[in-house]
């Protein structure tokens, strides 16, 4: 596992030790019974650490698909049905939601005050797609020449559920950070923070 790579598996250490090294210089060691790789799968972001074995290591690897099934248990079926019921875009046997599909699913028209509707829709779409939609762009318009990026995938849908299904005391800060972290690298520059404060 290398910093910046997309996560494909979740790992549980059976024996041995690994060192997780951050590009900023700090690191820590994990041993038998501990695990790594969950955040990249839950939030569909690049890995924040490079993982290096400190000798012989044996790990169990769980694929992203199986990880989500285990993490969500039977609730995964409910999410899948809800997604399929609202996804109007189909390409290569894969369903996805357009921006309007997701806004209908979330009952945005009924939930948001009319005078704040456009701004809150932009906020919601930015959150569910980790800034691919919304944020200083028309949230209802597809990106020319890049249709896949303008659609909401099932992985986006699941990650959104996992994000908002948290204790409320930590939720606002986590949502704000995800919206400010446009590159999804786990850090935020001051100009990005100021831009976010101006927008929202």
PDB file of C-alpha atoms in Angstrom:
ATOM      1  CA  UNK A   1       0.000   0.000   0.000  1.00  0.00           C
ATOM      2  CA  UNK A   2       1.441   3.340  -1.032  1.00  0.00           C
ATOM      3  CA  UNK A   3       0.453   6.900  -0.207  1.00  0.00           C
ATOM      4  CA  UNK A   4      -1.700   8.328  -2.990  1.00  0.00           C
ATOM      5  CA  UNK A   5      -2.876   4.974  -4.358  1.00  0.00           C
ATOM      6  CA  UNK A   6      -6.547   4.040  -4.498  1.00  0.00           C
ATOM      7  CA  UNK A   7      -7.518   1.497  -1.875  1.00  0.00           C
ATOM      8  CA  UNK A   8      -8.613  -1.909  -3.129  1.00  0.00           C
ATOM      9  CA  UNK A   9      -8.493  -3.951   0.072  1.00  0.00           C
ATOM     10  CA  UNK A  10      -8.909  -3.761   3.841  1.00  0.00           C
ATOM     11  CA  UNK A  11      -6.202  -5.622   5.769  1.00  0.00           C
ATOM     12  CA  UNK A  12      -6.160  -7.421   9.126  1.00  0.00           C
ATOM     13  CA  UNK A  13      -2.713  -8.354  10.444  1.00  0.00           C
ATOM     14  CA  UNK A  14      -2.493 -12.027  11.444  1.00  0.00           C
ATOM     15  CA  UNK A  15       1.176 -11.996  12.462  1.00  0.00           C
ATOM     16  CA  UNK A  16       4.147  -9.644  12.321  1.00  0.00           C
ATOM     17  CA  UNK A  17       4.269  -5.855  12.286  1.00  0.00           C
ATOM     18  CA  UNK A  18       3.856  -3.114   9.697  1.00  0.00           C
ATOM     19  CA  UNK A  19       4.827   0.552   9.825  1.00  0.00           C
ATOM     20  CA  UNK A  20       2.466   3.182   8.451  1.00  0.00           C
ATOM     21  CA  UNK A  21       4.523   6.097   7.130  1.00  0.00           C
ATOM     22  CA  UNK A  22       3.004   9.483   6.345  1.00  0.00           C
ATOM     23  CA  UNK A  23       4.657  11.718   3.764  1.00  0.00           C
ATOM     24  CA  UNK A  24       5.028  14.450   6.406  1.00  0.00           C
ATOM     25  CA  UNK A  25       7.476  12.265   8.300  1.00  0.00           C
ATOM     26  CA  UNK A  26       5.499  10.758  11.150  1.00  0.00           C
ATOM     27  CA  UNK A  27       4.758   7.040  11.416  1.00  0.00           C
ATOM     28  CA  UNK A  28       3.385   4.373  13.725  1.00  0.00           C
ATOM     29  CA  UNK A  29       3.514   0.596  14.012  1.00  0.00           C
ATOM     30  CA  UNK A  30       0.642  -1.912  13.929  1.00  0.00           C
ATOM     31  CA  UNK A  31       0.815  -5.535  15.040  1.00  0.00           C
ATOM     32  CA  UNK A  32      -1.184  -8.754  15.096  1.00  0.00           C
ATOM     33  CA  UNK A  33      -4.927  -8.219  15.484  1.00  0.00           C
ATOM     34  CA  UNK A  34      -4.800  -4.639  14.199  1.00  0.00           C
ATOM     35  CA  UNK A  35      -5.975  -3.470  10.795  1.00  0.00           C
ATOM     36  CA  UNK A  36      -5.450  -0.797   8.146  1.00  0.00           C
ATOM     37  CA  UNK A  37      -6.975   0.388   4.883  1.00  0.00           C
ATOM     38  CA  UNK A  38     -10.542   1.112   6.032  1.00  0.00           C
ATOM     39  CA  UNK A  39     -10.633   4.884   5.460  1.00  0.00           C
ATOM     40  CA  UNK A  40      -9.637   4.659   1.791  1.00  0.00           C
ATOM     41  CA  UNK A  41     -12.503   2.224   1.161  1.00  0.00           C
ATOM     42  CA  UNK A  42     -15.151   3.990   3.235  1.00  0.00           C
ATOM     43  CA  UNK A  43     -14.483   7.422   1.764  1.00  0.00           C
ATOM     44  CA  UNK A  44     -13.151   6.350  -1.660  1.00  0.00           C
ATOM     45  CA  UNK A  45     -10.020   8.452  -1.223  1.00  0.00           C
ATOM     46  CA  UNK A  46      -6.322   7.806  -1.916  1.00  0.00           C
ATOM     47  CA  UNK A  47      -4.393   6.153   0.869  1.00  0.00           C
ATOM     48  CA  UNK A  48      -2.787   8.570   3.338  1.00  0.00           C
ATOM     49  CA  UNK A  49       0.090   6.265   4.316  1.00  0.00           C
ATOM     50  CA  UNK A  50       2.684   3.984   2.793  1.00  0.00           C
ATOM     51  CA  UNK A  51       2.658   0.631   4.596  1.00  0.00           C
ATOM     52  CA  UNK A  52       5.999  -1.153   5.049  1.00  0.00           C
ATOM     53  CA  UNK A  53       6.512  -4.601   6.590  1.00  0.00           C
ATOM     54  CA  UNK A  54       8.922  -4.694   9.538  1.00  0.00           C
ATOM     55  CA  UNK A  55       9.828  -8.323   8.874  1.00  0.00           C
ATOM     56  CA  UNK A  56       7.727 -11.357   7.919  1.00  0.00           C
ATOM     57  CA  UNK A  57       4.049 -10.392   7.952  1.00  0.00           C
ATOM     58  CA  UNK A  58       0.864 -12.309   7.269  1.00  0.00           C
ATOM     59  CA  UNK A  59      -2.345 -10.368   6.584  1.00  0.00           C
ATOM     60  CA  UNK A  60      -5.892 -11.206   5.641  1.00  0.00           C
ATOM     61  CA  UNK A  61      -7.118  -9.057   2.741  1.00  0.00           C
ATOM     62  CA  UNK A  62     -10.800  -8.201   2.332  1.00  0.00           C
ATOM     63  CA  UNK A  63     -11.869  -6.691  -0.994  1.00  0.00           C
ATOM     64  CA  UNK A  64     -13.671  -3.349  -1.143  1.00  0.00           C
ATOM     65  CA  UNK A  65     -16.934  -5.042  -2.166  1.00  0.00           C
ATOM     66  CA  UNK A  66     -16.806  -7.566   0.687  1.00  0.00           C
ATOM     67  CA  UNK A  67     -15.724  -4.850   3.116  1.00  0.00           C
ATOM     68  CA  UNK A  68     -18.838  -2.799   2.354  1.00  0.00           C
ATOM     69  CA  UNK A  69     -21.044  -5.873   2.654  1.00  0.00           C
ATOM     70  CA  UNK A  70     -19.562  -6.734   6.054  1.00  0.00           C
ATOM     71  CA  UNK A  71     -19.573  -3.144   7.280  1.00  0.00           C
ATOM     72  CA  UNK A  72     -23.177  -2.497   6.297  1.00  0.00           C
ATOM     73  CA  UNK A  73     -24.535  -6.019   6.861  1.00  0.00           C
ATOM     74  CA  UNK A  74     -28.201  -6.347   5.771  1.00  0.00           C
ATOM     75  CA  UNK A  75     -28.512  -2.578   5.422  1.00  0.00           C
ATOM     76  CA  UNK A  76     -26.484  -2.859   2.189  1.00  0.00           C
ATOM     77  CA  UNK A  77     -29.506  -4.464   0.497  1.00  0.00           C
ATOM     78  CA  UNK A  78     -31.729  -1.551   1.529  1.00  0.00           C
ATOM     79  CA  UNK A  79     -29.193   0.957   0.174  1.00  0.00           C
ATOM     80  CA  UNK A  80     -28.835  -0.985  -3.068  1.00  0.00           C
ATOM     81  CA  UNK A  81     -32.609  -1.064  -3.605  1.00  0.00           C
ATOM     82  CA  UNK A  82     -32.948   2.659  -2.837  1.00  0.00           C
ATOM     83  CA  UNK A  83     -30.130   3.450  -5.248  1.00  0.00           C
ATOM     84  CA  UNK A  84     -31.541   1.302  -8.046  1.00  0.00           C
ATOM     85  CA  UNK A  85     -34.999   2.821  -7.617  1.00  0.00           C
ATOM     86  CA  UNK A  86     -33.655   6.330  -8.253  1.00  0.00           C
ATOM     87  CA  UNK A  87     -30.770   5.701 -10.683  1.00  0.00           C
ATOM     88  CA  UNK A  88     -31.862   6.743 -14.177  1.00  0.00           C
ATOM     89  CA  UNK A  89     -28.504   6.420 -15.958  1.00  0.00           C
ATOM     90  CA  UNK A  90     -27.301   3.055 -17.258  1.00  0.00           C
ATOM     91  CA  UNK A  91     -24.134   2.382 -19.200  1.00  0.00           C
ATOM     92  CA  UNK A  92     -22.277  -0.910 -19.694  1.00  0.00           C
ATOM     93  CA  UNK A  93     -24.745  -2.645 -17.332  1.00  0.00           C
ATOM     94  CA  UNK A  94     -23.835  -0.197 -14.538  1.00  0.00           C
ATOM     95  CA  UNK A  95     -26.410   2.102 -12.981  1.00  0.00           C
ATOM     96  CA  UNK A  96     -25.702   5.582 -11.679  1.00  0.00           C
ATOM     97  CA  UNK A  97     -27.643   8.628 -10.515  1.00  0.00           C
ATOM     98  CA  UNK A  98     -27.677  11.966 -12.218  1.00  0.00           C
ATOM     99  CA  UNK A  99     -27.643  15.059 -10.003  1.00  0.00           C
ATOM    100  CA  UNK A 100     -31.414  15.458 -10.357  1.00  0.00           C
ATOM    101  CA  UNK A 101     -31.956  11.800  -9.386  1.00  0.00           C
ATOM    102  CA  UNK A 102     -30.121  12.321  -6.113  1.00  0.00           C
ATOM    103  CA  UNK A 103     -31.918  15.587  -5.364  1.00  0.00           C
ATOM    104  CA  UNK A 104     -35.252  13.793  -5.869  1.00  0.00           C
ATOM    105  CA  UNK A 105     -34.119  10.938  -3.628  1.00  0.00           C
ATOM    106  CA  UNK A 106     -33.124  13.379  -0.870  1.00  0.00           C
ATOM    107  CA  UNK A 107     -36.400  15.350  -1.180  1.00  0.00           C
ATOM    108  CA  UNK A 108     -34.349  18.522  -1.520  1.00  0.00           C
ATOM    109  CA  UNK A 109     -37.236  20.476  -3.064  1.00  0.00           C
ATOM    110  CA  UNK A 110     -39.393  19.856   0.008  1.00  0.00           C
ATOM    111  CA  UNK A 111     -36.613  20.034   2.611  1.00  0.00           C
ATOM    112  CA  UNK A 112     -34.705  23.166   1.569  1.00  0.00           C
ATOM    113  CA  UNK A 113     -36.089  26.720   1.905  1.00  0.00           C
ATOM    114  CA  UNK A 114     -36.731  28.207  -1.576  1.00  0.00           C
ATOM    115  CA  UNK A 115     -34.373  31.136  -1.016  1.00  0.00           C
ATOM    116  CA  UNK A 116     -31.510  28.743  -0.149  1.00  0.00           C
ATOM    117  CA  UNK A 117     -32.351  25.887  -2.492  1.00  0.00           C
ATOM    118  CA  UNK A 118     -29.575  26.374  -5.092  1.00  0.00           C
ATOM    119  CA  UNK A 119     -26.838  26.899  -2.502  1.00  0.00           C
ATOM    120  CA  UNK A 120     -27.883  23.923  -0.380  1.00  0.00           C
ATOM    121  CA  UNK A 121     -28.199  21.670  -3.441  1.00  0.00           C
ATOM    122  CA  UNK A 122     -24.660  22.606  -4.403  1.00  0.00           C
ATOM    123  CA  UNK A 123     -23.541  21.803  -0.853  1.00  0.00           C
ATOM    124  CA  UNK A 124     -25.321  18.412  -0.874  1.00  0.00           C
ATOM    125  CA  UNK A 125     -24.001  17.334  -4.287  1.00  0.00           C
ATOM    126  CA  UNK A 126     -20.462  18.370  -3.367  1.00  0.00           C
ATOM    127  CA  UNK A 127     -20.666  16.256  -0.234  1.00  0.00           C
ATOM    128  CA  UNK A 128     -22.053  13.106  -1.846  1.00  0.00           C
ATOM    129  CA  UNK A 129     -19.525  13.186  -4.717  1.00  0.00           C
ATOM    130  CA  UNK A 130     -16.505  14.492  -2.740  1.00  0.00           C
ATOM    131  CA  UNK A 131     -16.536  17.726  -4.748  1.00  0.00           C
ATOM    132  CA  UNK A 132     -16.993  16.277  -8.247  1.00  0.00           C
ATOM    133  CA  UNK A 133     -20.406  18.028  -8.401  1.00  0.00           C
ATOM    134  CA  UNK A 134     -21.480  21.282  -6.839  1.00  0.00           C
ATOM    135  CA  UNK A 135     -18.952  23.817  -5.513  1.00  0.00           C
ATOM    136  CA  UNK A 136     -18.996  26.779  -7.894  1.00  0.00           C
ATOM    137  CA  UNK A 137     -20.569  24.799 -10.729  1.00  0.00           C
ATOM    138  CA  UNK A 138     -24.151  24.263 -11.830  1.00  0.00           C
ATOM    139  CA  UNK A 139     -25.045  21.120  -9.830  1.00  0.00           C
ATOM    140  CA  UNK A 140     -27.630  20.020 -12.359  1.00  0.00           C
ATOM    141  CA  UNK A 141     -25.387  20.193 -15.428  1.00  0.00           C
ATOM    142  CA  UNK A 142     -23.266  17.283 -16.603  1.00  0.00           C
ATOM    143  CA  UNK A 143     -19.589  17.991 -17.142  1.00  0.00           C
ATOM    144  CA  UNK A 144     -19.029  18.189 -20.925  1.00  0.00           C
ATOM    145  CA  UNK A 145     -16.996  15.255 -22.221  1.00  0.00           C
ATOM    146  CA  UNK A 146     -16.790  13.634 -18.796  1.00  0.00           C
ATOM    147  CA  UNK A 147     -20.208  12.155 -18.125  1.00  0.00           C
ATOM    148  CA  UNK A 148     -18.998   9.516 -15.671  1.00  0.00           C
ATOM    149  CA  UNK A 149     -17.618  12.193 -13.377  1.00  0.00           C
ATOM    150  CA  UNK A 150     -20.995  13.949 -13.323  1.00  0.00           C
ATOM    151  CA  UNK A 151     -22.859  10.833 -12.167  1.00  0.00           C
ATOM    152  CA  UNK A 152     -23.294   9.511  -8.647  1.00  0.00           C
ATOM    153  CA  UNK A 153     -22.068   5.920  -8.349  1.00  0.00           C
ATOM    154  CA  UNK A 154     -23.269   3.374  -5.793  1.00  0.00           C
ATOM    155  CA  UNK A 155     -19.922   3.757  -3.966  1.00  0.00           C
ATOM    156  CA  UNK A 156     -20.665   7.507  -3.617  1.00  0.00           C
ATOM    157  CA  UNK A 157     -24.115   6.650  -2.268  1.00  0.00           C
ATOM    158  CA  UNK A 158     -22.747   4.199   0.334  1.00  0.00           C
ATOM    159  CA  UNK A 159     -19.936   6.552   1.404  1.00  0.00           C
ATOM    160  CA  UNK A 160     -22.478   9.360   1.874  1.00  0.00           C
ATOM    161  CA  UNK A 161     -24.575   7.108   4.107  1.00  0.00           C
ATOM    162  CA  UNK A 162     -21.517   6.157   6.173  1.00  0.00           C
ATOM    163  CA  UNK A 163     -20.520   9.809   6.529  1.00  0.00           C
ATOM    164  CA  UNK A 164     -23.861  11.060   7.828  1.00  0.00           C
ATOM    165  CA  UNK A 165     -24.502   7.982   9.997  1.00  0.00           C
ATOM    166  CA  UNK A 166     -22.165   9.262  12.708  1.00  0.00           C
ATOM    167  CA  UNK A 167     -22.637  10.783  16.173  1.00  0.00           C
ATOM    168  CA  UNK A 168     -23.784  14.362  15.614  1.00  0.00           C
ATOM    169  CA  UNK A 169     -21.036  15.915  17.749  1.00  0.00           C
ATOM    170  CA  UNK A 170     -18.378  14.953  15.174  1.00  0.00           C
ATOM    171  CA  UNK A 171     -20.501  15.188  12.029  1.00  0.00           C
ATOM    172  CA  UNK A 172     -20.416  18.947  11.199  1.00  0.00           C
ATOM    173  CA  UNK A 173     -16.614  19.120  11.392  1.00  0.00           C
ATOM    174  CA  UNK A 174     -16.193  15.993   9.263  1.00  0.00           C
ATOM    175  CA  UNK A 175     -18.591  17.271   6.599  1.00  0.00           C
ATOM    176  CA  UNK A 176     -16.869  20.665   6.490  1.00  0.00           C
ATOM    177  CA  UNK A 177     -13.454  19.041   6.140  1.00  0.00           C
ATOM    178  CA  UNK A 178     -14.591  16.830   3.253  1.00  0.00           C
ATOM    179  CA  UNK A 179     -15.967  19.852   1.412  1.00  0.00           C
ATOM    180  CA  UNK A 180     -12.815  21.921   1.940  1.00  0.00           C
ATOM    181  CA  UNK A 181     -10.461  19.071   1.012  1.00  0.00           C
ATOM    182  CA  UNK A 182     -11.102  19.287  -2.727  1.00  0.00           C
ATOM    183  CA  UNK A 183      -8.192  17.009  -3.649  1.00  0.00           C
ATOM    184  CA  UNK A 184      -9.200  14.412  -1.016  1.00  0.00           C
ATOM    185  CA  UNK A 185      -5.605  14.158   0.189  1.00  0.00           C
ATOM    186  CA  UNK A 186      -6.391  14.607   3.852  1.00  0.00           C
ATOM    187  CA  UNK A 187      -5.047  18.141   4.233  1.00  0.00           C
ATOM    188  CA  UNK A 188      -6.415  21.624   3.556  1.00  0.00           C
ATOM    189  CA  UNK A 189      -4.622  24.733   2.350  1.00  0.00           C
ATOM    190  CA  UNK A 190      -5.603  28.138   3.760  1.00  0.00           C
ATOM    191  CA  UNK A 191      -6.861  29.491   0.374  1.00  0.00           C
ATOM    192  CA  UNK A 192      -9.201  26.474   0.062  1.00  0.00           C
ATOM    193  CA  UNK A 193     -10.540  27.100   3.570  1.00  0.00           C
ATOM    194  CA  UNK A 194     -11.177  30.786   2.845  1.00  0.00           C
ATOM    195  CA  UNK A 195     -12.901  29.916  -0.443  1.00  0.00           C
ATOM    196  CA  UNK A 196     -15.147  27.433   1.360  1.00  0.00           C
ATOM    197  CA  UNK A 197     -16.098  30.009   4.005  1.00  0.00           C
ATOM    198  CA  UNK A 198     -17.050  32.475   1.259  1.00  0.00           C
ATOM    199  CA  UNK A 199     -19.202  29.886  -0.535  1.00  0.00           C
ATOM    200  CA  UNK A 200     -21.069  28.464   2.449  1.00  0.00           C
TER     201      UNK A 200
END
